[in-house]
Amino acid sequence: MSCIFCKIVSGDIPSKKVYEDEKVYAFRDINPQAPIHILVIPKEHRMDSVFNVDESNSELVAACFEAIAKIAKKEGLENGFRVITNSGADGGQTVNHLHFHLLAGKKLGEKMV
Ligand code: 5GP
Ligand code: ZN
């Protein structure tokens, strides 16, 4: 098992846990791009990225978004936040275990999207 996010889920690599449930683990990004930068991941490595989401595994995507809503409330993000997922080399993905970036804590730049 070489995936660093799988090692974070198993505890082999330490992380700053923000949230955990049966299906989802969330932790602070090691190189934050905003005052609050949390990575939300399915514990099970059943897809590398959104490219691999299908009807057999999409419940994990739903579980991640349910977790994001809970974390946003817990972190007091009533003023807003942004969720980003990178897929593949051109998308800027560097860790091939599906993950969602939750960015907040300041007024974020107007655009990428
Ligand atoms: P990607 O570039 O694949 O969309 O996002 C990967 C993210 O994982 C990056 O924001 C990077 O800072 C973060 N990251 C990489 N290795 C580690 C690590 O060992 N611990 C934590 N907490 N974050 C990591
Ligand atoms: Zn993994």
Short mmCIF file of N, CA and C and ligand atoms in Angstrom, two decimals:
data_model
loop_
_atom_site.label_atom_id
_atom_site.label_comp_id
_atom_site.label_asym_id
_atom_site.label_seq_id
_atom_site.Cartn_x
_atom_site.Cartn_y
_atom_site.Cartn_z
N MET A 1 0.86 -1.21 0.00
CA MET A 1 0.00 0.00 0.00
C MET A 1 0.89 1.25 0.00
N SER A 2 0.90 1.97 -1.10
CA SER A 2 1.80 3.12 -1.17
C SER A 2 1.06 4.45 -1.10
N CYS A 3 -0.26 4.41 -1.09
CA CYS A 3 -1.02 5.65 -1.14
C CYS A 3 -0.90 6.42 0.18
N ILE A 4 -0.47 7.67 0.10
CA ILE A 4 -0.25 8.42 1.35
C ILE A 4 -1.57 8.69 2.08
N PHE A 5 -2.66 8.86 1.36
CA PHE A 5 -3.92 9.11 2.07
C PHE A 5 -4.43 7.84 2.75
N CYS A 6 -4.20 6.67 2.15
CA CYS A 6 -4.52 5.42 2.85
C CYS A 6 -3.68 5.31 4.13
N LYS A 7 -2.42 5.72 4.06
CA LYS A 7 -1.56 5.68 5.26
C LYS A 7 -2.04 6.67 6.32
N ILE A 8 -2.60 7.79 5.87
CA ILE A 8 -3.17 8.75 6.84
C ILE A 8 -4.39 8.14 7.51
N VAL A 9 -5.25 7.48 6.73
CA VAL A 9 -6.45 6.85 7.31
C VAL A 9 -6.05 5.78 8.32
N SER A 10 -5.02 5.00 8.00
CA SER A 10 -4.61 3.90 8.90
C SER A 10 -3.82 4.41 10.09
N GLY A 11 -3.38 5.67 10.04
CA GLY A 11 -2.59 6.23 11.15
C GLY A 11 -1.09 6.04 10.97
N ASP A 12 -0.68 5.41 9.88
CA ASP A 12 0.76 5.22 9.64
C ASP A 12 1.46 6.56 9.38
N ILE A 13 0.73 7.50 8.78
CA ILE A 13 1.22 8.87 8.65
C ILE A 13 0.32 9.74 9.53
N PRO A 14 0.91 10.52 10.45
CA PRO A 14 0.08 11.34 11.34
C PRO A 14 -0.63 12.46 10.59
N SER A 15 -1.78 12.86 11.10
CA SER A 15 -2.52 13.97 10.49
C SER A 15 -3.31 14.68 11.57
N LYS A 16 -3.70 15.91 11.26
CA LYS A 16 -4.54 16.68 12.18
C LYS A 16 -6.00 16.41 11.83
N LYS A 17 -6.60 15.49 12.56
CA LYS A 17 -7.98 15.08 12.26
C LYS A 17 -8.97 16.19 12.57
N VAL A 18 -9.90 16.38 11.65
CA VAL A 18 -10.98 17.35 11.83
C VAL A 18 -12.31 16.64 12.05
N TYR A 19 -12.48 15.50 11.38
CA TYR A 19 -13.77 14.80 11.39
C TYR A 19 -13.53 13.36 10.96
N GLU A 20 -14.35 12.47 11.53
CA GLU A 20 -14.28 11.07 11.11
C GLU A 20 -15.64 10.42 11.32
N ASP A 21 -16.05 9.60 10.38
CA ASP A 21 -17.20 8.72 10.60
C ASP A 21 -16.88 7.37 9.95
N GLU A 22 -17.89 6.55 9.80
CA GLU A 22 -17.66 5.19 9.28
C GLU A 22 -16.99 5.21 7.90
N LYS A 23 -17.39 6.17 7.06
CA LYS A 23 -16.93 6.16 5.67
C LYS A 23 -15.90 7.24 5.33
N VAL A 24 -15.84 8.29 6.14
CA VAL A 24 -15.10 9.50 5.75
C VAL A 24 -14.06 9.87 6.81
N TYR A 25 -12.94 10.41 6.33
CA TYR A 25 -11.91 10.97 7.21
C TYR A 25 -11.58 12.37 6.68
N ALA A 26 -11.41 13.33 7.57
CA ALA A 26 -11.06 14.70 7.16
C ALA A 26 -9.94 15.22 8.05
N PHE A 27 -9.01 15.93 7.42
CA PHE A 27 -7.80 16.38 8.13
C PHE A 27 -7.26 17.65 7.49
N ARG A 28 -6.43 18.38 8.25
CA ARG A 28 -5.87 19.64 7.75
C ARG A 28 -4.82 19.37 6.67
N ASP A 29 -4.88 20.15 5.59
CA ASP A 29 -3.87 20.04 4.54
C ASP A 29 -2.51 20.48 5.10
N ILE A 30 -1.47 19.75 4.73
CA ILE A 30 -0.12 20.05 5.23
C ILE A 30 0.43 21.35 4.65
N ASN A 31 -0.12 21.78 3.53
CA ASN A 31 0.36 22.99 2.83
C ASN A 31 -0.83 23.88 2.50
N PRO A 32 -1.41 24.51 3.55
CA PRO A 32 -2.71 25.18 3.35
C PRO A 32 -2.67 26.32 2.35
N GLN A 33 -3.70 26.36 1.50
CA GLN A 33 -3.85 27.41 0.49
C GLN A 33 -4.86 28.47 0.92
N ALA A 34 -5.37 28.34 2.14
CA ALA A 34 -6.31 29.32 2.71
C ALA A 34 -6.21 29.14 4.22
N PRO A 35 -6.71 30.11 5.01
CA PRO A 35 -6.62 29.98 6.48
C PRO A 35 -7.21 28.66 6.98
N ILE A 36 -8.28 28.21 6.36
CA ILE A 36 -8.83 26.89 6.64
C ILE A 36 -8.73 26.07 5.36
N HIS A 37 -8.00 24.96 5.43
CA HIS A 37 -7.84 24.09 4.26
C HIS A 37 -7.88 22.65 4.77
N ILE A 38 -9.02 22.01 4.51
CA ILE A 38 -9.28 20.66 5.03
C ILE A 38 -9.44 19.73 3.84
N LEU A 39 -8.88 18.54 3.97
CA LEU A 39 -9.05 17.50 2.95
C LEU A 39 -10.08 16.49 3.45
N VAL A 40 -11.07 16.21 2.63
CA VAL A 40 -12.14 15.28 2.99
C VAL A 40 -12.04 14.09 2.05
N ILE A 41 -11.87 12.91 2.61
CA ILE A 41 -11.61 11.72 1.77
C ILE A 41 -12.46 10.53 2.23
N PRO A 42 -12.82 9.67 1.27
CA PRO A 42 -13.40 8.40 1.68
C PRO A 42 -12.30 7.54 2.31
N LYS A 43 -12.62 6.85 3.40
CA LYS A 43 -11.60 6.01 4.04
C LYS A 43 -11.14 4.90 3.09
N GLU A 44 -12.11 4.33 2.36
CA GLU A 44 -11.77 3.26 1.43
C GLU A 44 -11.28 3.85 0.12
N HIS A 45 -10.17 3.34 -0.37
CA HIS A 45 -9.62 3.79 -1.65
C HIS A 45 -10.29 3.00 -2.78
N ARG A 46 -11.51 3.43 -3.11
CA ARG A 46 -12.22 2.72 -4.17
C ARG A 46 -12.18 3.47 -5.48
N MET A 47 -11.67 4.68 -5.48
CA MET A 47 -11.47 5.42 -6.74
C MET A 47 -10.33 6.41 -6.55
N ASP A 48 -9.58 6.60 -7.65
CA ASP A 48 -8.45 7.52 -7.61
C ASP A 48 -8.91 8.97 -7.66
N SER A 49 -10.01 9.21 -8.39
CA SER A 49 -10.46 10.59 -8.59
C SER A 49 -11.91 10.55 -9.05
N VAL A 50 -12.47 11.73 -9.32
CA VAL A 50 -13.84 11.81 -9.83
C VAL A 50 -13.98 11.04 -11.15
N PHE A 51 -12.89 10.92 -11.87
CA PHE A 51 -12.92 10.19 -13.16
C PHE A 51 -13.43 8.77 -12.98
N ASN A 52 -13.21 8.20 -11.81
CA ASN A 52 -13.57 6.80 -11.55
C ASN A 52 -14.88 6.64 -10.78
N VAL A 53 -15.63 7.72 -10.58
CA VAL A 53 -16.89 7.61 -9.85
C VAL A 53 -17.94 6.96 -10.75
N ASP A 54 -18.67 6.00 -10.20
CA ASP A 54 -19.79 5.40 -10.92
C ASP A 54 -20.82 4.91 -9.91
N GLU A 55 -21.86 4.21 -10.41
CA GLU A 55 -22.96 3.84 -9.52
C GLU A 55 -22.53 2.86 -8.42
N SER A 56 -21.38 2.21 -8.60
CA SER A 56 -20.94 1.25 -7.58
C SER A 56 -20.27 1.92 -6.38
N ASN A 57 -19.83 3.17 -6.55
CA ASN A 57 -19.06 3.80 -5.46
C ASN A 57 -19.52 5.22 -5.10
N SER A 58 -20.54 5.72 -5.80
CA SER A 58 -20.90 7.13 -5.60
C SER A 58 -21.47 7.41 -4.21
N GLU A 59 -21.83 6.36 -3.47
CA GLU A 59 -22.29 6.64 -2.09
C GLU A 59 -21.17 7.23 -1.26
N LEU A 60 -19.93 6.97 -1.65
CA LEU A 60 -18.80 7.56 -0.92
C LEU A 60 -18.68 9.06 -1.20
N VAL A 61 -19.05 9.46 -2.41
CA VAL A 61 -19.05 10.89 -2.74
C VAL A 61 -20.13 11.60 -1.91
N ALA A 62 -21.30 10.98 -1.85
CA ALA A 62 -22.38 11.55 -1.03
C ALA A 62 -21.94 11.65 0.43
N ALA A 63 -21.27 10.61 0.92
CA ALA A 63 -20.82 10.62 2.31
C ALA A 63 -19.82 11.75 2.54
N CYS A 64 -18.94 11.99 1.56
CA CYS A 64 -17.98 13.09 1.70
C CYS A 64 -18.71 14.43 1.78
N PHE A 65 -19.73 14.62 0.95
CA PHE A 65 -20.44 15.91 0.97
C PHE A 65 -21.29 16.07 2.23
N GLU A 66 -21.84 14.99 2.73
CA GLU A 66 -22.53 15.08 4.03
C GLU A 66 -21.53 15.51 5.10
N ALA A 67 -20.33 14.95 5.06
CA ALA A 67 -19.29 15.32 6.03
C ALA A 67 -18.89 16.78 5.86
N ILE A 68 -18.75 17.22 4.61
CA ILE A 68 -18.37 18.62 4.36
C ILE A 68 -19.39 19.57 5.00
N ALA A 69 -20.67 19.26 4.85
CA ALA A 69 -21.70 20.14 5.45
C ALA A 69 -21.57 20.16 6.97
N LYS A 70 -21.30 19.01 7.58
CA LYS A 70 -21.11 18.97 9.04
C LYS A 70 -19.87 19.75 9.46
N ILE A 71 -18.78 19.55 8.73
CA ILE A 71 -17.53 20.25 9.06
C ILE A 71 -17.71 21.76 8.92
N ALA A 72 -18.40 22.18 7.85
CA ALA A 72 -18.63 23.61 7.63
C ALA A 72 -19.36 24.23 8.81
N LYS A 73 -20.32 23.51 9.35
CA LYS A 73 -21.06 24.02 10.52
C LYS A 73 -20.15 24.03 11.75
N LYS A 74 -19.40 22.93 11.93
CA LYS A 74 -18.50 22.81 13.09
C LYS A 74 -17.42 23.89 13.07
N GLU A 75 -16.94 24.24 11.87
CA GLU A 75 -15.87 25.23 11.74
C GLU A 75 -16.42 26.66 11.66
N GLY A 76 -17.75 26.80 11.71
CA GLY A 76 -18.36 28.12 11.69
C GLY A 76 -18.27 28.83 10.36
N LEU A 77 -18.48 28.11 9.28
CA LEU A 77 -18.28 28.67 7.94
C LEU A 77 -19.56 29.23 7.33
N GLU A 78 -20.39 29.85 8.17
CA GLU A 78 -21.65 30.41 7.67
C GLU A 78 -21.43 31.44 6.57
N ASN A 79 -20.27 32.11 6.56
CA ASN A 79 -19.99 33.12 5.54
C ASN A 79 -19.60 32.53 4.20
N GLY A 80 -19.34 31.23 4.17
CA GLY A 80 -19.05 30.61 2.89
C GLY A 80 -17.73 29.87 2.86
N PHE A 81 -17.60 29.09 1.83
CA PHE A 81 -16.40 28.26 1.64
C PHE A 81 -16.40 27.76 0.21
N ARG A 82 -15.34 27.08 -0.17
CA ARG A 82 -15.23 26.53 -1.52
C ARG A 82 -14.79 25.07 -1.43
N VAL A 83 -15.37 24.24 -2.29
CA VAL A 83 -14.97 22.83 -2.39
C VAL A 83 -14.39 22.61 -3.78
N ILE A 84 -13.18 22.03 -3.80
CA ILE A 84 -12.49 21.77 -5.08
C ILE A 84 -12.04 20.32 -5.10
N THR A 85 -12.14 19.70 -6.26
CA THR A 85 -11.51 18.39 -6.43
C THR A 85 -10.73 18.40 -7.74
N ASN A 86 -9.48 18.01 -7.68
CA ASN A 86 -8.64 17.94 -8.86
C ASN A 86 -8.64 16.51 -9.39
N SER A 87 -8.67 16.37 -10.70
CA SER A 87 -8.67 15.03 -11.29
C SER A 87 -7.63 14.95 -12.39
N GLY A 88 -6.68 14.05 -12.22
CA GLY A 88 -5.69 13.80 -13.26
C GLY A 88 -4.62 14.87 -13.35
N ALA A 89 -3.64 14.61 -14.21
CA ALA A 89 -2.46 15.48 -14.31
C ALA A 89 -2.85 16.89 -14.72
N ASP A 90 -3.69 17.03 -15.74
CA ASP A 90 -4.07 18.38 -16.18
C ASP A 90 -4.94 19.09 -15.16
N GLY A 91 -5.62 18.32 -14.32
CA GLY A 91 -6.42 18.92 -13.24
C GLY A 91 -5.59 19.30 -12.03
N GLY A 92 -4.30 18.95 -12.06
CA GLY A 92 -3.43 19.33 -10.96
C GLY A 92 -3.45 18.35 -9.80
N GLN A 93 -3.96 17.14 -10.03
CA GLN A 93 -4.03 16.16 -8.95
C GLN A 93 -2.64 15.59 -8.65
N THR A 94 -2.28 15.57 -7.38
CA THR A 94 -0.97 15.03 -6.99
C THR A 94 -1.08 13.78 -6.13
N VAL A 95 -2.23 13.57 -5.50
CA VAL A 95 -2.45 12.36 -4.69
C VAL A 95 -3.65 11.62 -5.30
N ASN A 96 -3.40 10.39 -5.75
CA ASN A 96 -4.44 9.65 -6.49
C ASN A 96 -5.32 8.82 -5.57
N HIS A 97 -5.97 9.50 -4.65
CA HIS A 97 -7.01 8.93 -3.76
C HIS A 97 -8.06 10.02 -3.71
N LEU A 98 -9.28 9.74 -4.16
CA LEU A 98 -10.30 10.79 -4.25
C LEU A 98 -10.30 11.68 -3.01
N HIS A 99 -10.29 12.98 -3.22
CA HIS A 99 -10.34 13.91 -2.09
C HIS A 99 -10.95 15.22 -2.51
N PHE A 100 -11.56 15.88 -1.53
CA PHE A 100 -12.18 17.18 -1.74
C PHE A 100 -11.47 18.19 -0.85
N HIS A 101 -11.04 19.29 -1.45
CA HIS A 101 -10.43 20.39 -0.69
C HIS A 101 -11.56 21.29 -0.20
N LEU A 102 -11.60 21.53 1.09
CA LEU A 102 -12.53 22.50 1.67
C LEU A 102 -11.71 23.72 2.08
N LEU A 103 -11.96 24.84 1.38
CA LEU A 103 -11.17 26.05 1.56
C LEU A 103 -12.05 27.15 2.12
N ALA A 104 -11.53 27.86 3.13
CA ALA A 104 -12.33 28.90 3.76
C ALA A 104 -11.44 29.75 4.66
N GLY A 105 -12.09 30.68 5.35
CA GLY A 105 -11.40 31.48 6.36
C GLY A 105 -11.02 32.85 5.88
N LYS A 106 -11.31 33.16 4.63
CA LYS A 106 -11.12 34.51 4.08
C LYS A 106 -12.00 34.62 2.85
N LYS A 107 -12.12 35.84 2.31
CA LYS A 107 -12.83 35.99 1.04
C LYS A 107 -11.92 35.43 -0.04
N LEU A 108 -12.36 34.35 -0.65
CA LEU A 108 -11.52 33.65 -1.63
C LEU A 108 -11.50 34.42 -2.96
N GLY A 109 -10.46 34.18 -3.76
CA GLY A 109 -10.34 34.84 -5.05
C GLY A 109 -11.59 34.67 -5.90
N GLU A 110 -11.89 35.68 -6.68
CA GLU A 110 -13.16 35.71 -7.42
C GLU A 110 -13.31 34.50 -8.32
N LYS A 111 -12.22 34.09 -8.98
CA LYS A 111 -12.41 33.11 -10.06
C LYS A 111 -11.26 32.14 -10.12
N MET A 112 -11.45 31.00 -10.22
CA MET A 112 -11.30 29.93 -11.17
C MET A 112 -12.68 29.61 -11.74
N VAL A 113 -13.66 29.39 -10.86
CA VAL A 113 -15.01 29.08 -11.38
C VAL A 113 -16.02 29.98 -10.70
P1 5GP B 1 -4.17 17.43 -5.00
O1 5GP B 1 -2.99 18.23 -5.49
O2 5GP B 1 -3.98 15.96 -5.33
O3 5GP B 1 -5.50 17.95 -5.38
O4 5GP B 1 -4.14 17.58 -3.41
C1 5GP B 1 -3.27 16.87 -2.59
C2 5GP B 1 -3.15 17.67 -1.31
O5 5GP B 1 -2.61 16.81 -0.32
C3 5GP B 1 -2.23 18.88 -1.41
O6 5GP B 1 -2.97 20.06 -1.08
C4 5GP B 1 -1.13 18.58 -0.39
O7 5GP B 1 -0.71 19.72 0.30
C5 5GP B 1 -1.78 17.56 0.52
N1 5GP B 1 -0.87 16.62 1.13
C6 5GP B 1 0.10 15.89 0.50
N2 5GP B 1 0.72 15.09 1.38
C7 5GP B 1 0.14 15.32 2.59
C8 5GP B 1 0.37 14.78 3.89
O8 5GP B 1 1.23 13.92 4.12
N3 5GP B 1 -0.41 15.27 4.91
C9 5GP B 1 -1.37 16.22 4.68
N4 5GP B 1 -2.05 16.63 5.75
N5 5GP B 1 -1.61 16.73 3.47
C10 5GP B 1 -0.87 16.29 2.43
ZN ZN B 2 -5.50 5.64 -0.91
#
